[in-house]
CSV table of C-alpha atoms in Angstrom, one decimal:
chain,number,residue,atom,x,y,z
S,1,MET,CA,0.0,0.0,0.0
S,2,ALA,CA,2.9,2.4,0.8
S,3,ILE,CA,4.3,1.8,-2.7
S,4,ILE,CA,0.9,2.5,-4.3
S,5,ASN,CA,0.4,5.7,-2.3
S,6,ALA,CA,3.9,6.9,-3.3
S,7,PHE,CA,3.0,6.7,-7.0
S,8,GLY,CA,-0.4,8.3,-6.4
S,9,ASN,CA,-2.6,5.6,-7.9
S,10,ILE,CA,-2.5,1.8,-8.7
S,11,ASP,CA,-2.7,2.3,-12.4
S,12,LEU,CA,0.7,4.0,-12.5
S,13,TYR,CA,2.2,1.3,-10.3
S,14,VAL,CA,0.9,-1.5,-12.6
S,15,PHE,CA,2.2,0.4,-15.6
S,16,LEU,CA,5.7,0.8,-14.1
S,17,LEU,CA,5.8,-2.8,-13.0
S,18,SER,CA,4.8,-4.0,-16.4
S,19,TRP,CA,7.4,-1.8,-18.0
S,20,PHE,CA,10.1,-3.2,-15.7
S,21,LEU,CA,9.2,-6.8,-16.6
S,22,VAL,CA,9.1,-6.2,-20.3
S,23,SER,CA,12.4,-4.3,-20.1
S,24,ALA,CA,14.0,-7.3,-18.2
S,25,VAL,CA,12.8,-9.7,-20.9
S,26,CYS,CA,14.3,-7.5,-23.7
S,27,VAL,CA,17.7,-7.4,-22.0
S,28,TRP,CA,18.0,-11.0,-20.9
S,29,GLY,CA,16.2,-13.1,-23.4
S,30,ARG,CA,14.1,-13.0,-26.5
S,31,PRO,CA,12.6,-16.4,-27.4
S,32,ALA,CA,10.9,-15.9,-30.8
S,33,THR,CA,8.6,-17.7,-33.1
S,34,PHE,CA,10.3,-19.4,-36.0
S,35,LEU,CA,9.2,-16.9,-38.6
S,36,GLN,CA,10.3,-13.9,-36.6
S,37,ASP,CA,14.0,-14.7,-37.1
S,38,PHE,CA,14.3,-17.6,-39.5
S,39,GLN,CA,13.3,-18.8,-43.0
S,40,ILE,CA,13.3,-22.2,-44.6
S,41,SER,CA,16.4,-22.6,-46.8
S,42,TRP,CA,16.0,-26.1,-48.0
S,43,SER,CA,13.0,-28.4,-48.7
S,44,GLU,CA,10.0,-26.5,-47.3
S,45,SER,CA,7.9,-29.6,-47.4
S,46,HIS,CA,10.1,-31.2,-44.8
S,47,ILE,CA,9.7,-28.5,-42.1
S,48,LYS,CA,6.5,-28.1,-40.2
S,49,GLN,CA,5.5,-25.4,-37.8
S,50,ILE,CA,4.0,-26.5,-34.5
S,51,ASP,CA,2.3,-24.6,-31.7
S,52,GLN,CA,1.6,-21.5,-33.9
S,53,GLY,CA,5.3,-21.3,-34.9
S,54,ARG,CA,6.8,-21.6,-31.5
S,55,ALA,CA,8.2,-25.0,-32.4
S,56,ILE,CA,9.1,-26.7,-35.6
S,57,GLN,CA,9.6,-30.3,-36.8
S,58,LEU,CA,12.4,-31.2,-39.2
S,59,ILE,CA,11.9,-34.3,-41.4
S,60,LEU,CA,14.4,-36.6,-43.1
S,61,ASP,CA,13.3,-39.3,-45.5
S,62,GLN,CA,14.7,-41.0,-48.6
S,63,ASN,CA,13.6,-38.0,-50.7
S,64,SER,CA,15.2,-35.2,-48.8
S,65,GLY,CA,16.5,-33.7,-45.7
S,66,CYS,CA,15.9,-30.0,-44.8
S,67,GLY,CA,17.2,-26.9,-43.3
S,68,PHE,CA,16.5,-23.3,-42.1
S,69,ALA,CA,18.5,-20.1,-41.7
S,70,SER,CA,18.3,-16.9,-39.9
S,71,LYS,CA,17.1,-13.9,-41.9
S,72,SER,CA,20.0,-11.8,-40.6
S,73,LYS,CA,23.7,-12.3,-39.8
S,74,TYR,CA,25.1,-11.3,-36.4
S,75,MET,CA,28.4,-10.1,-34.9
S,76,PHE,CA,29.0,-11.6,-31.4
S,77,GLY,CA,26.4,-12.4,-28.9
S,78,ARG,CA,24.6,-15.6,-27.8
S,79,VAL,CA,22.5,-18.0,-29.9
S,80,SER,CA,20.5,-20.8,-28.3
S,81,MET,CA,17.8,-23.3,-29.3
S,82,LYS,CA,16.1,-26.1,-27.5
S,83,ILE,CA,16.3,-29.3,-29.6
S,84,LYS,CA,14.9,-32.8,-29.3
S,85,LEU,CA,17.0,-35.1,-31.5
S,86,VAL,CA,16.0,-38.0,-33.7
S,87,PRO,CA,14.9,-40.9,-31.4
S,88,GLY,CA,15.6,-44.7,-31.7
S,89,ASP,CA,17.9,-45.9,-34.4
S,90,SER,CA,19.3,-42.6,-35.7
S,91,ALA,CA,22.6,-44.0,-37.2
S,92,GLY,CA,23.8,-42.1,-40.2
S,93,THR,CA,21.7,-39.0,-39.5
S,94,VAL,CA,23.2,-35.6,-38.6
S,95,THR,CA,21.3,-32.8,-37.0
S,96,ALA,CA,23.3,-29.6,-37.2
S,97,PHE,CA,23.1,-26.2,-35.5
S,98,TYR,CA,25.7,-23.8,-36.4
S,99,MET,CA,26.8,-20.2,-37.3
S,100,ASN,CA,28.4,-19.5,-40.7
S,101,SER,CA,29.8,-16.4,-42.4
S,102,ASP,CA,28.7,-17.9,-45.8
S,103,THR,CA,32.0,-16.9,-47.4
S,104,ASP,CA,34.1,-19.5,-49.2
S,105,THR,CA,37.8,-18.9,-48.9
S,106,VAL,CA,37.8,-17.1,-45.5
S,107,ARG,CA,34.9,-18.8,-43.9
S,108,ASP,CA,34.2,-18.4,-40.2
S,109,GLU,CA,32.0,-21.1,-38.7
S,110,LEU,CA,30.9,-22.4,-35.3
S,111,ASP,CA,29.4,-25.9,-35.4
S,112,PHE,CA,27.3,-28.2,-33.4
S,113,GLU,CA,26.8,-31.5,-35.2
S,114,PHE,CA,24.8,-34.3,-33.5
S,115,LEU,CA,25.8,-37.7,-34.9
S,116,GLY,CA,23.1,-40.3,-34.6
S,117,ASN,CA,23.7,-43.8,-33.4
S,118,ARG,CA,22.2,-47.3,-33.1
S,119,SER,CA,19.5,-47.7,-30.5
S,120,GLY,CA,20.9,-47.8,-27.0
S,121,GLN,CA,24.3,-46.2,-27.9
S,122,PRO,CA,25.1,-42.6,-26.8
S,123,TYR,CA,24.5,-39.7,-29.1
S,124,THR,CA,27.8,-37.9,-30.1
S,125,VAL,CA,28.0,-34.2,-30.5
S,126,GLN,CA,30.8,-32.9,-32.7
S,127,THR,CA,32.0,-29.3,-32.5
S,128,ASN,CA,34.2,-27.6,-35.0
S,129,ILE,CA,35.5,-24.0,-35.4
S,130,TYR,CA,36.6,-22.3,-38.6
S,131,ALA,CA,38.5,-19.1,-38.2
S,132,HIS,CA,39.7,-17.1,-41.3
S,133,GLY,CA,39.1,-20.1,-43.5
S,134,LYS,CA,40.9,-22.7,-41.4
S,135,GLY,CA,38.9,-25.5,-39.8
S,136,ASP,CA,39.7,-29.1,-38.9
S,137,ARG,CA,39.3,-28.4,-35.2
S,138,GLU,CA,36.9,-31.2,-34.4
S,139,GLN,CA,36.1,-32.4,-30.9
S,140,ARG,CA,33.5,-35.1,-30.0
S,141,VAL,CA,31.7,-35.6,-26.8
S,142,ASN,CA,29.2,-38.4,-25.9
S,143,LEU,CA,26.1,-36.9,-24.4
S,144,TRP,CA,25.4,-38.1,-20.8
S,145,PHE,CA,21.7,-38.2,-21.3
S,146,ASP,CA,19.2,-39.3,-24.0
S,147,PRO,CA,18.8,-36.1,-26.1
S,148,SER,CA,15.8,-37.6,-28.0
S,149,ALA,CA,13.7,-38.1,-24.9
S,150,ASP,CA,13.2,-34.4,-24.2
S,151,PHE,CA,14.3,-30.9,-25.2
S,152,HIS,CA,17.7,-29.7,-24.1
S,153,THR,CA,19.3,-26.3,-24.7
S,154,TYR,CA,22.3,-25.9,-27.0
S,155,THR,CA,24.1,-22.5,-26.9
S,156,ILE,CA,26.9,-20.8,-28.7
S,157,MET,CA,28.4,-17.8,-26.8
S,158,TRP,CA,30.7,-15.6,-28.9
S,159,ASN,CA,32.4,-12.5,-27.8
S,160,HIS,CA,35.7,-10.7,-28.1
S,161,HIS,CA,37.2,-13.0,-25.4
S,162,HIS,CA,36.2,-16.5,-26.2
S,163,ILE,CA,33.7,-18.8,-27.9
S,164,VAL,CA,31.9,-21.3,-25.6
S,165,PHE,CA,29.6,-24.2,-26.7
S,166,TYR,CA,27.1,-25.1,-24.0
S,167,VAL,CA,24.9,-28.2,-23.5
S,168,ASP,CA,22.3,-27.0,-21.1
S,169,ASP,CA,24.5,-25.3,-18.4
S,170,PHE,CA,27.6,-27.4,-19.2
S,171,PRO,CA,30.3,-25.9,-21.3
S,172,ILE,CA,31.7,-28.6,-23.6
S,173,ARG,CA,34.1,-26.5,-25.7
S,174,VAL,CA,36.0,-23.3,-25.2
S,175,TYR,CA,38.1,-21.5,-27.8
S,176,LYS,CA,39.9,-18.4,-26.5
S,177,ASN,CA,40.8,-15.3,-28.4
S,178,ASN,CA,44.6,-15.7,-28.6
S,179,GLU,CA,45.2,-13.3,-31.5
S,180,ALA,CA,48.1,-11.9,-29.5
S,181,LYS,CA,49.8,-15.3,-29.9
S,182,GLY,CA,49.2,-15.3,-33.7
S,183,ILE,CA,46.2,-17.6,-33.5
S,184,ALA,CA,43.2,-16.8,-35.8
S,185,TYR,CA,40.0,-15.8,-34.1
S,186,PRO,CA,36.6,-15.1,-35.8
S,187,LYS,CA,35.8,-11.4,-35.3
S,188,MET,CA,35.8,-9.7,-38.7
S,189,GLN,CA,32.7,-11.4,-40.3
S,190,ALA,CA,29.1,-11.5,-39.2
S,191,MET,CA,27.6,-15.0,-39.2
S,192,GLY,CA,24.1,-16.4,-39.9
S,193,VAL,CA,22.4,-19.1,-37.8
S,194,TYR,CA,21.6,-22.3,-39.6
S,195,SER,CA,20.3,-25.8,-38.9
S,196,THR,CA,19.9,-28.9,-41.0
S,197,LEU,CA,18.8,-32.5,-40.7
S,198,TRP,CA,20.4,-34.7,-43.3
S,199,GLU,CA,21.8,-38.1,-44.3
S,200,ALA,CA,25.6,-38.5,-43.8
S,201,ASP,CA,26.1,-42.2,-43.3
S,202,ASN,CA,29.4,-42.1,-45.2
S,203,TRP,CA,31.0,-40.7,-42.1
S,204,ALA,CA,28.6,-39.8,-39.2
S,205,THR,CA,28.3,-43.0,-37.2
S,206,ARG,CA,31.5,-45.0,-36.4
S,207,GLY,CA,33.2,-43.3,-39.3
S,208,GLY,CA,30.6,-44.5,-41.8
S,209,LEU,CA,30.4,-48.1,-40.7
S,210,GLU,CA,26.8,-47.8,-39.5
S,211,LYS,CA,24.4,-46.9,-42.3
S,212,ILE,CA,20.9,-45.4,-42.2
S,213,ASP,CA,18.2,-47.9,-41.8
S,214,TRP,CA,15.6,-46.4,-44.1
S,215,SER,CA,12.9,-48.8,-42.9
S,216,LYS,CA,12.9,-46.5,-39.8
S,217,ALA,CA,12.3,-43.4,-41.8
S,218,PRO,CA,11.0,-40.8,-41.7
S,219,PHE,CA,13.3,-39.3,-39.0
S,220,TYR,CA,12.2,-36.3,-36.9
S,221,ALA,CA,14.0,-33.6,-34.9
S,222,TYR,CA,12.2,-30.8,-33.0
S,223,TYR,CA,13.2,-27.3,-32.2
S,224,LYS,CA,11.7,-24.5,-30.0
S,225,ASP,CA,12.7,-21.5,-27.9
S,226,PHE,CA,14.7,-19.8,-30.7
S,227,ASP,CA,16.9,-17.1,-29.0
S,228,ILE,CA,19.3,-14.8,-30.8
S,229,GLU,CA,20.9,-11.9,-29.0
S,230,GLY,CA,23.7,-10.1,-30.9
S,231,CYS,CA,24.5,-7.3,-33.2
S,232,PRO,CA,22.6,-7.7,-36.5
S,233,SER,CA,24.4,-7.0,-39.7
S,234,PRO,CA,23.8,-4.7,-41.4
S,235,GLY,CA,23.1,-2.7,-38.3
S,236,PRO,CA,24.5,0.1,-36.1
S,237,ALA,CA,28.2,0.4,-37.0
S,238,ASN,CA,29.4,0.6,-33.4
S,239,CYS,CA,27.4,-2.3,-32.0
S,240,ALA,CA,29.9,-5.1,-32.5
S,241,SER,CA,32.7,-3.0,-30.8
S,242,ASN,CA,30.5,-1.8,-27.9
S,243,GLN,CA,31.9,-3.2,-24.7
S,244,SER,CA,28.7,-2.3,-23.0
S,245,ASN,CA,26.8,-5.2,-24.7
S,246,TRP,CA,25.8,-7.6,-22.0
S,247,TRP,CA,27.7,-10.6,-23.6
S,248,GLU,CA,31.0,-8.6,-23.3
S,249,GLY,CA,30.6,-8.1,-19.6
S,250,ALA,CA,33.0,-9.4,-17.0
S,251,THR,CA,30.7,-12.3,-16.2
S,252,TYR,CA,31.0,-13.7,-19.7
S,253,GLN,CA,34.8,-13.1,-20.4
S,254,ALA,CA,35.8,-16.5,-18.8
S,255,LEU,CA,34.2,-19.5,-17.3
S,256,ASN,CA,33.2,-19.1,-13.7
S,257,ALA,CA,34.3,-21.6,-11.0
S,258,MET,CA,31.2,-23.9,-11.5
S,259,GLU,CA,31.4,-23.8,-15.3
S,260,ALA,CA,35.1,-24.7,-15.1
S,261,ARG,CA,34.4,-27.7,-12.9
S,262,ARG,CA,31.7,-28.8,-15.3
S,263,TYR,CA,33.9,-28.3,-18.3
S,264,ARG,CA,36.6,-30.5,-16.7
S,265,TRP,CA,34.0,-33.1,-15.9
S,266,VAL,CA,32.8,-33.3,-19.5
S,267,ARG,CA,36.3,-33.5,-20.9
S,268,LEU,CA,37.4,-36.2,-18.4
S,269,ASN,CA,34.3,-38.4,-18.6
S,270,HIS,CA,32.7,-37.8,-22.0
S,271,MET,CA,35.2,-36.6,-24.5
S,272,ILE,CA,35.9,-39.3,-27.1
S,273,TYR,CA,38.0,-37.3,-29.6
S,274,ASP,CA,40.1,-34.2,-29.5
S,275,TYR,CA,42.0,-33.1,-32.6
S,276,CYS,CA,44.6,-31.6,-30.2
S,277,GLN,CA,45.5,-35.2,-29.1
S,278,ASP,CA,45.5,-36.7,-32.6
S,279,LYS,CA,49.2,-37.1,-33.1
S,280,PRO,CA,49.0,-39.1,-36.4
S,281,ARG,CA,47.0,-36.3,-37.9
S,282,TYR,CA,49.0,-33.5,-36.4
S,283,THR,CA,52.7,-34.2,-35.9
S,284,VAL,CA,53.0,-30.6,-34.7
S,285,ILE,CA,50.5,-29.7,-32.0
S,286,PRO,CA,48.2,-26.9,-33.3
S,287,PRO,CA,49.2,-23.6,-31.5
S,288,GLU,CA,45.6,-23.1,-30.1
S,289,CYS,CA,45.9,-26.4,-28.3
S,290,LEU,CA,48.8,-25.1,-26.2
S,291,ALA,CA,46.9,-22.0,-25.2
S,292,GLY,CA,44.5,-23.7,-22.8
S,293,ILE,CA,41.1,-22.4,-21.8
């Protein structure tokens, strides 16, 4: 009652409270319907909107896979989606969620690729990073839960300090900005947000040994809670360099203590491949592998 009296009437109080809540949402999150930020880029007949566009279904069959892309490109920020992956025997399928500059020779790209498997075997998530046209930085982690049983949040955080891939609240990959040591870091090109569901049984599961069982088709993956927070391109010229953007704040410049513990736990218990440890492939350890997190 004291608060209401201070403002003079309850209508003003309700208005100010509503304004505060809306402002908080605008700063900290902006889950959107599919068509607000995205468009179908491949095989419209294989993407279906659900719940008035708040969720979508991707379909893979023997005729086609499918894909979608953001309407804009972005410089820095955070991109996240909730995904429920292909259930059952998903061997040979790949569900991908990634950012890409869509430039050929100097491509920048940040990849989540979910590699299907035979029923009962763990799903593998492969991450990769392209910086200034150089990729081949694959890491693979076996997920510690069934990602087809429910939605889980997959996030790419990208700022001037580092790139972090998250599965729910667990960081599974960190790539620091070590330009001072001569290591390429993506910061000059805006990137679009993409996702695809496609057939890749020549490499996806056990190096291509496990093929798609088309008798199990069609295969379905589901997406919801599309959230992009970053500097759109084209957009304000000073946005990407603005250190006041929330994703550039001190909280997001390095992993906190809990995140660092979770990161070590993932790498110790669930990592199955790290290009940094692949001595037959790299007789000289790539310089970013020596830089640590």
